[in-house]
Tab-separated table of C-alpha atoms and ligand atoms in Angstrom:
chain	number	residue	atom	x	y	z
K	1	MET	CA	23.483	-23.075	2.078
K	2	ALA	CA	22.861	-19.444	1.341
K	3	SER	CA	19.940	-17.107	1.726
K	4	GLY	CA	18.462	-14.304	-0.314
K	5	VAL	CA	15.254	-12.676	-1.462
K	6	ILE	CA	13.171	-13.605	-4.503
K	7	VAL	CA	13.027	-10.514	-6.692
K	8	LYS	CA	11.360	-12.022	-9.732
K	9	ALA	CA	9.327	-15.096	-10.597
K	10	LEU	CA	8.906	-16.089	-14.209
K	11	ALA	CA	8.176	-19.269	-16.122
K	12	GLY	CA	8.952	-21.615	-13.227
K	13	PHE	CA	12.139	-19.844	-12.236
K	14	TYR	CA	12.722	-17.756	-9.144
K	15	TYR	CA	15.408	-15.123	-9.303
K	16	VAL	CA	17.125	-14.752	-5.967
K	17	GLN	CA	19.190	-11.731	-5.033
K	18	ASP	CA	21.818	-12.522	-2.442
K	19	GLY	CA	23.940	-9.414	-1.970
K	20	GLU	CA	25.709	-8.948	-5.294
K	21	ARG	CA	24.728	-12.405	-6.467
K	22	TYR	CA	21.723	-12.936	-8.741
K	23	VAL	CA	20.813	-16.618	-8.896
K	24	GLN	CA	18.263	-18.303	-11.122
K	25	CYS	CA	16.590	-20.960	-8.991
K	26	ARG	CA	14.084	-23.732	-9.354
K	27	ALA	CA	11.960	-24.793	-6.405
K	28	ARG	CA	12.661	-28.257	-5.062
K	29	GLY	CA	9.803	-30.752	-4.922
K	30	LEU	CA	9.258	-30.209	-1.211
K	31	PHE	CA	7.127	-27.189	-2.019
K	32	ARG	CA	4.639	-29.325	-3.866
K	33	GLU	CA	4.117	-31.499	-0.799
K	34	LYS	CA	3.687	-28.494	1.471
K	35	LYS	CA	1.532	-26.746	-1.119
K	36	GLN	CA	3.727	-23.696	-0.723
K	37	THR	CA	4.254	-21.354	-3.617
K	38	PRO	CA	7.258	-19.099	-3.362
K	39	LEU	CA	6.410	-15.447	-3.887
K	40	VAL	CA	8.386	-12.450	-4.931
K	41	GLY	CA	9.555	-10.900	-1.656
K	42	ASP	CA	10.079	-14.251	0.052
K	43	GLN	CA	13.237	-14.747	2.059
K	44	VAL	CA	14.615	-18.103	0.975
K	45	ILE	CA	17.296	-20.618	1.768
K	46	TYR	CA	18.839	-21.825	-1.447
K	47	GLU	CA	21.533	-24.190	-2.573
K	48	ALA	CA	23.792	-22.841	-5.291
K	49	GLU	CA	24.779	-25.215	-8.076
K	50	ASN	CA	27.171	-22.706	-9.514
K	51	GLU	CA	27.574	-18.925	-9.592
K	52	THR	CA	24.260	-18.270	-11.319
K	53	GLU	CA	21.994	-21.286	-10.773
K	54	GLY	CA	20.528	-23.055	-7.792
K	55	TYR	CA	17.592	-24.593	-5.952
K	56	ILE	CA	15.296	-23.065	-3.395
K	57	MET	CA	15.256	-25.365	-0.371
K	58	ALA	CA	13.041	-23.517	2.102
K	59	LEU	CA	11.041	-20.365	2.634
K	60	LYS	CA	11.402	-18.312	5.779
K	61	ALA	CA	8.225	-17.295	7.589
K	62	ARG	CA	6.329	-14.472	5.904
K	63	LYS	CA	5.238	-11.376	7.743
K	64	ASN	CA	2.460	-10.659	5.249
K	65	GLU	CA	1.430	-11.316	1.678
K	66	LEU	CA	-0.631	-9.541	-0.911
K	67	SER	CA	-2.465	-11.281	-3.691
K	68	ARG	CA	-2.501	-8.309	-6.043
K	69	PRO	CA	0.301	-8.047	-6.859
K	70	PRO	CA	1.539	-11.349	-5.425
K	71	VAL	CA	4.306	-10.095	-3.132
K	72	ALA	CA	5.368	-11.240	0.324
K	73	ASN	CA	7.003	-9.355	3.188
K	74	ILE	CA	5.957	-5.865	2.222
K	75	ASP	CA	7.290	-3.335	4.705
K	76	GLN	CA	5.695	-0.224	3.382
K	77	ALA	CA	2.906	1.043	1.166
K	78	ILE	CA	3.537	4.366	-0.515
K	79	LEU	CA	0.140	5.912	-1.205
K	80	VAL	CA	0.355	8.303	-4.081
K	81	PHE	CA	-2.345	10.917	-4.539
K	82	SER	CA	-2.315	13.802	-6.961
K	83	ALA	CA	-3.265	17.216	-5.639
K	84	ARG	CA	-4.984	17.828	-9.005
K	85	GLU	CA	-5.740	15.873	-12.149
K	86	PRO	CA	-7.324	13.909	-10.629
K	87	ASP	CA	-8.283	15.913	-7.502
K	88	LEU	CA	-7.179	14.664	-4.095
K	89	GLN	CA	-9.421	11.738	-3.146
K	90	LEU	CA	-9.674	11.655	0.640
K	91	PHE	CA	-12.358	8.953	0.643
K	92	LEU	CA	-10.052	6.624	-1.238
K	93	LEU	CA	-7.167	7.601	1.045
K	94	ASP	CA	-9.125	6.676	4.177
K	95	LYS	CA	-10.172	3.392	2.607
K	96	LEU	CA	-6.624	2.514	1.588
K	97	LEU	CA	-5.348	3.310	5.068
K	98	ILE	CA	-7.680	0.655	6.493
K	99	HIS	CA	-6.697	-2.014	3.994
K	100	ILE	CA	-3.025	-1.354	4.592
K	101	ALA	CA	-3.333	-1.319	8.369
K	102	ILE	CA	-5.078	-4.710	8.216
K	103	GLN	CA	-1.976	-6.137	6.557
K	104	GLU	CA	0.249	-4.501	9.174
K	105	ILE	CA	2.166	-2.584	6.554
K	106	ASP	CA	3.674	0.857	7.277
K	107	THR	CA	2.315	3.773	5.306
K	108	LEU	CA	3.816	6.797	3.618
K	109	ILE	CA	1.430	9.279	2.009
K	110	VAL	CA	2.722	11.222	-0.983
K	111	VAL	CA	0.722	14.086	-2.466
K	112	THR	CA	2.171	14.840	-5.860
K	113	LYS	CA	1.583	17.261	-8.786
K	114	ILE	CA	1.698	20.158	-6.320
K	115	ASP	CA	3.013	22.298	-9.193
K	116	LEU	CA	-0.599	22.398	-10.415
K	117	LEU	CA	-1.761	24.288	-7.324
K	118	GLU	CA	-1.894	28.019	-6.838
K	119	PRO	CA	-0.740	29.141	-3.365
K	120	SER	CA	-4.196	29.261	-1.761
K	121	ALA	CA	-5.029	25.731	-2.921
K	122	ARG	CA	-1.644	24.568	-1.694
K	123	LYS	CA	-2.421	25.942	1.737
K	124	HIS	CA	-5.804	24.215	1.746
K	125	ILE	CA	-4.305	20.825	0.876
K	126	ALA	CA	-1.575	21.289	3.472
K	127	GLU	CA	-4.303	21.820	6.069
K	128	GLN	CA	-6.231	18.744	4.923
K	129	MET	CA	-3.102	16.643	5.163
K	130	GLU	CA	-2.161	18.062	8.566
K	131	VAL	CA	-5.043	15.945	9.889
K	132	TYR	CA	-3.157	12.828	8.789
K	133	ARG	CA	0.118	14.018	10.275
K	134	GLU	CA	-1.590	14.635	13.579
K	135	ILE	CA	-2.828	11.065	13.745
K	136	GLY	CA	0.621	9.714	13.043
K	137	TYR	CA	1.062	9.339	9.289
K	138	GLN	CA	4.057	10.627	7.362
K	139	VAL	CA	3.056	12.931	4.513
K	140	LEU	CA	5.259	14.266	1.694
K	141	PHE	CA	4.361	16.866	-0.946
K	142	THR	CA	6.094	16.454	-4.287
K	143	SER	CA	6.107	17.368	-7.921
K	144	ALA	CA	7.678	15.029	-10.418
K	145	LYS	CA	7.360	17.701	-13.071
K	146	ASP	CA	9.324	20.343	-11.153
K	147	ARG	CA	11.436	17.764	-9.289
K	148	VAL	CA	10.240	19.159	-5.966
K	149	ALA	CA	10.978	17.100	-2.866
K	150	VAL	CA	11.066	13.809	-4.764
K	151	ASN	CA	14.339	12.932	-3.072
K	152	ASP	CA	12.604	13.190	0.298
K	153	LEU	CA	11.313	9.721	-0.536
K	154	CYS	CA	14.805	8.168	-0.525
K	155	PRO	CA	15.213	7.605	3.222
K	156	TYR	CA	11.858	5.813	3.268
K	157	LEU	CA	12.958	3.359	0.598
K	158	ALA	CA	16.176	2.109	2.181
K	159	ASN	CA	16.336	-1.543	3.231
K	160	ARG	CA	12.636	-2.171	2.722
K	161	ILE	CA	10.199	-3.676	0.288
K	162	SER	CA	7.714	-1.028	-0.773
K	163	VAL	CA	4.617	-1.224	-2.891
K	164	LEU	CA	2.985	1.789	-4.465
K	165	ALA	CA	-0.734	2.310	-4.332
K	166	GLY	CA	-2.966	4.885	-5.933
K	167	GLN	CA	-5.251	5.374	-8.889
K	168	SER	CA	-3.902	5.287	-12.368
K	169	GLY	CA	-2.826	8.717	-13.577
K	170	VAL	CA	-1.830	10.140	-10.191
K	171	GLY	CA	1.852	10.104	-11.094
K	172	LYS	CA	3.339	6.922	-9.622
K	173	SER	CA	5.505	6.046	-12.624
K	174	SER	CA	6.619	9.657	-12.994
K	175	LEU	CA	7.860	9.695	-9.392
K	176	LEU	CA	9.817	6.481	-9.848
K	177	ASN	CA	11.350	7.801	-13.043
K	178	VAL	CA	12.616	10.902	-11.259
K	179	LEU	CA	14.008	8.770	-8.434
K	180	SER	CA	15.703	6.396	-10.837
K	181	PRO	CA	15.866	7.609	-14.428
K	182	SER	CA	17.281	4.267	-15.558
K	183	LEU	CA	13.905	2.632	-14.850
K	184	GLN	CA	12.297	4.502	-17.765
K	185	LEU	CA	8.793	3.437	-16.830
K	186	GLU	CA	6.120	4.357	-19.298
K	187	THR	CA	3.911	7.128	-18.007
K	188	ASN	CA	0.408	8.101	-18.934
K	189	LYS	CA	-0.549	4.516	-19.635
K	190	ILE	CA	-3.552	2.767	-18.235
K	191	SER	CA	-1.458	0.815	-15.777
K	192	THR	CA	0.531	-1.443	-18.007
K	193	HIS	CA	0.414	-4.436	-15.740
K	194	LEU	CA	-3.058	-4.117	-14.306
K	195	GLY	CA	-4.506	-3.565	-17.760
K	196	ARG	CA	-3.399	-6.983	-18.938
K	197	GLY	CA	-5.880	-9.734	-19.707
K	198	ARG	CA	-7.197	-11.544	-16.698
K	199	HIS	CA	-5.936	-14.892	-17.900
K	200	THR	CA	-2.327	-13.996	-18.452
K	201	THR	CA	-0.024	-14.837	-15.583
K	202	ARG	CA	0.766	-11.835	-13.503
K	203	HIS	CA	4.389	-11.083	-13.354
K	204	VAL	CA	5.748	-8.856	-10.687
K	205	GLU	CA	9.290	-7.825	-10.114
K	206	LEU	CA	11.077	-6.015	-7.322
K	207	LEU	CA	13.132	-3.129	-8.623
K	208	PRO	CA	16.208	-2.113	-6.638
K	209	LEU	CA	15.860	1.483	-5.497
K	210	PHE	CA	18.040	3.288	-2.934
K	211	SER	CA	19.158	0.092	-1.225
K	212	GLY	CA	15.567	-1.079	-0.943
K	213	TRP	CA	13.071	-2.730	-3.271
K	214	ILE	CA	9.951	-1.476	-4.907
K	215	ALA	CA	7.315	-3.618	-6.626
K	216	ASP	CA	6.876	-2.666	-10.262
K	217	THR	CA	3.113	-3.185	-10.063
K	218	PRO	CA	0.808	-1.087	-7.911
K	219	GLY	CA	-1.041	-2.770	-5.057
K	220	PHE	CA	-4.425	-2.515	-3.363
K	221	SER	CA	-6.370	-2.132	-6.575
K	222	SER	CA	-9.359	-4.032	-5.261
K	223	LEU	CA	-10.677	-2.538	-2.064
K	224	ASP	CA	-13.697	-4.483	-0.970
K	225	PHE	CA	-14.511	-4.973	2.668
K	226	THR	CA	-15.664	-8.593	2.431
K	227	ALA	CA	-13.181	-9.757	5.036
K	228	VAL	CA	-13.667	-6.832	7.432
K	229	ALA	CA	-16.065	-6.893	10.390
K	230	VAL	CA	-18.143	-3.814	11.215
K	231	GLU	CA	-16.757	-3.874	14.772
K	232	ASP	CA	-13.171	-3.771	13.558
K	233	VAL	CA	-13.169	-0.653	11.388
K	234	ARG	CA	-12.990	1.749	14.365
K	235	PHE	CA	-9.629	0.281	15.386
K	236	TYR	CA	-8.085	1.503	12.143
K	237	PHE	CA	-8.845	5.139	13.003
K	238	PRO	CA	-6.054	6.132	15.423
K	239	GLU	CA	-7.904	9.268	16.515
K	240	PHE	CA	-10.875	7.130	17.601
K	241	VAL	CA	-8.756	4.576	19.428
K	242	SER	CA	-7.135	7.251	21.568
K	243	ARG	CA	-10.569	8.469	22.708
K	244	MET	CA	-12.701	5.362	22.954
K	245	ASP	CA	-12.142	4.966	26.697
K	246	GLY	CA	-14.279	8.058	27.082
K	247	CYS	CA	-17.323	6.458	25.430
K	248	LYS	CA	-20.092	5.447	27.819
K	249	TYR	CA	-20.629	2.058	26.234
K	250	HIS	CA	-17.907	-0.503	26.122
K	251	GLY	CA	-17.825	-1.625	22.507
K	252	CYS	CA	-19.220	1.701	21.271
K	253	LEU	CA	-19.234	1.827	17.460
K	254	HIS	CA	-19.351	5.643	17.604
K	255	ASP	CA	-22.451	5.476	15.479
K	256	LYS	CA	-25.918	5.732	17.087
K	257	GLU	CA	-24.730	5.291	20.680
K	258	PRO	CA	-25.289	8.135	23.166
K	259	ALA	CA	-22.474	9.644	25.237
K	260	CYS	CA	-19.856	8.848	22.642
K	261	ALA	CA	-16.470	10.517	23.104
K	262	VAL	CA	-15.649	10.212	19.394
K	263	LYS	CA	-18.816	12.008	18.292
K	264	GLN	CA	-18.154	14.643	20.931
K	265	ALA	CA	-14.644	15.144	19.558
K	266	VAL	CA	-16.070	15.562	16.049
K	267	ALA	CA	-18.494	18.194	17.385
K	268	ASN	CA	-15.552	19.964	19.072
K	269	ASP	CA	-13.521	19.932	15.826
K	270	GLU	CA	-10.893	17.718	17.449
K	271	ILE	CA	-11.559	14.939	14.948
K	272	ALA	CA	-11.889	15.817	11.260
K	273	GLU	CA	-15.495	15.572	10.189
K	274	THR	CA	-14.512	14.127	6.794
K	275	ARG	CA	-12.762	11.220	8.479
K	276	TYR	CA	-15.752	10.535	10.694
K	277	LYS	CA	-18.147	10.711	7.720
K	278	HIS	CA	-15.987	8.285	5.769
K	279	TYR	CA	-15.986	5.971	8.768
K	280	LEU	CA	-19.810	5.906	8.782
K	281	GLN	CA	-19.795	5.295	5.021
K	282	PHE	CA	-17.457	2.332	5.484
K	283	LEU	CA	-19.732	0.867	8.156
K	284	GLU	CA	-22.687	1.221	5.801
K	285	GLU	CA	-20.749	-0.359	2.942
K	286	ILE	CA	-19.817	-3.347	5.097
K	287	ARG	CA	-23.339	-3.794	6.443
K	288	LYS	CA	-24.702	-3.773	2.899
K	289	GLN	CA	-22.165	-6.370	1.828
K	290	LYS	CA	-23.022	-8.658	4.737
K	291	ARG	CA	-26.720	-8.400	3.896
K	292	ARG	CA	-25.977	-9.444	0.348
K	293	TYR	CA	-24.169	-12.654	1.339
L	1	LIG	P1	0.575	6.612	-12.900
L	1	LIG	O1	-0.535	6.036	-13.728
L	1	LIG	O2	0.164	6.781	-11.480
L	1	LIG	O3	1.870	5.885	-13.034
L	1	LIG	O4	0.790	8.125	-13.435
L	1	LIG	P2	1.874	8.659	-14.487
L	1	LIG	O5	3.207	8.773	-13.854
L	1	LIG	O6	1.763	7.877	-15.739
L	1	LIG	O7	1.343	10.165	-14.709
L	1	LIG	C1	0.087	10.455	-15.267
L	1	LIG	C2	0.107	11.833	-15.904
L	1	LIG	O8	0.371	12.836	-14.933
L	1	LIG	C3	1.212	11.979	-16.961
L	1	LIG	O9	0.696	12.739	-18.036
L	1	LIG	C4	2.299	12.739	-16.235
L	1	LIG	O10	3.078	13.522	-17.115
L	1	LIG	C5	1.496	13.628	-15.308
L	1	LIG	N1	2.270	13.937	-14.091
L	1	LIG	C6	2.912	13.066	-13.284
L	1	LIG	N2	3.513	13.702	-12.252
L	1	LIG	C7	3.234	15.017	-12.411
L	1	LIG	C8	3.578	16.199	-11.667
L	1	LIG	O11	4.251	16.177	-10.628
L	1	LIG	N3	3.074	17.392	-12.150
L	1	LIG	C9	2.314	17.469	-13.267
L	1	LIG	N4	1.880	18.673	-13.657
L	1	LIG	N5	1.992	16.368	-13.999
L	1	LIG	C10	2.449	15.167	-13.586
L	2	LIG	ZN1	-18.103	6.073	20.892
């Protein structure tokens, strides 16, 4: 028996890439008993009938799975934000970082369309993003239009499954097209896949890119906090975690509590005020949601 990764699922078939081999597989009945549905991204054991056809016999354990798009074993989320058109959305960035951390997926932040910035604005955005570098995130600045630094993405793609995230219009397809012109993704569309009718089956495919894989559909489009507890949000802010031992109260939410080391660090400009404000907004959003249910 051989093993490979499902790179496409369509009309009851699973397409398994096993090195150079591309095998069209059906799932054996055992999945129905276990109520398991193979997903794109799954590592599978399959039995080849011939060079191009076979049966999936078993799925290996998943490290994570997303429902939108339905992909398993994602190693990395590449968060794409435009510096302009639309303007850099730090609130959305902070929210995405939480949702991605919950899934235990690595993050790469890409700020693109930097060609649209005059030097002073460029400096300002570099300073804003320095905050993220300081707390441990990787940040790249690119322009698909001027082909600036797009290739810096390549080492991050190797040997991993990546999913892109970011609003429509920020330049995700344009970046992929520069990285791999043969993809010829349509740009300037209201996300081709996400815009489809709700009742059509979602189809997602992993595209080979620099010896890794990238999902052809953006992820993390719905960002509600229904499954997140108020007490957990603080753990997704690395700059809070490193200081929380200094808070007077064990279990401090860094909100109304006195003698809070996080609030002190905000007052001392050691923690970015925008990040702290967003944190309080997230707490409020979650509390509101809980009241509603
Ligand atoms: P997506 O919806 O995130 O895939 O965004 P697209 O790649 O479709 O890009 C949306 C619009 O932004 C298109 O009109 C692109 O031509 C434009 N665009 C993308 N990247 C850049 C860039 O680096 N610089 C500039 N000036 N425009 C860009
Ligand atoms: Zn505190």
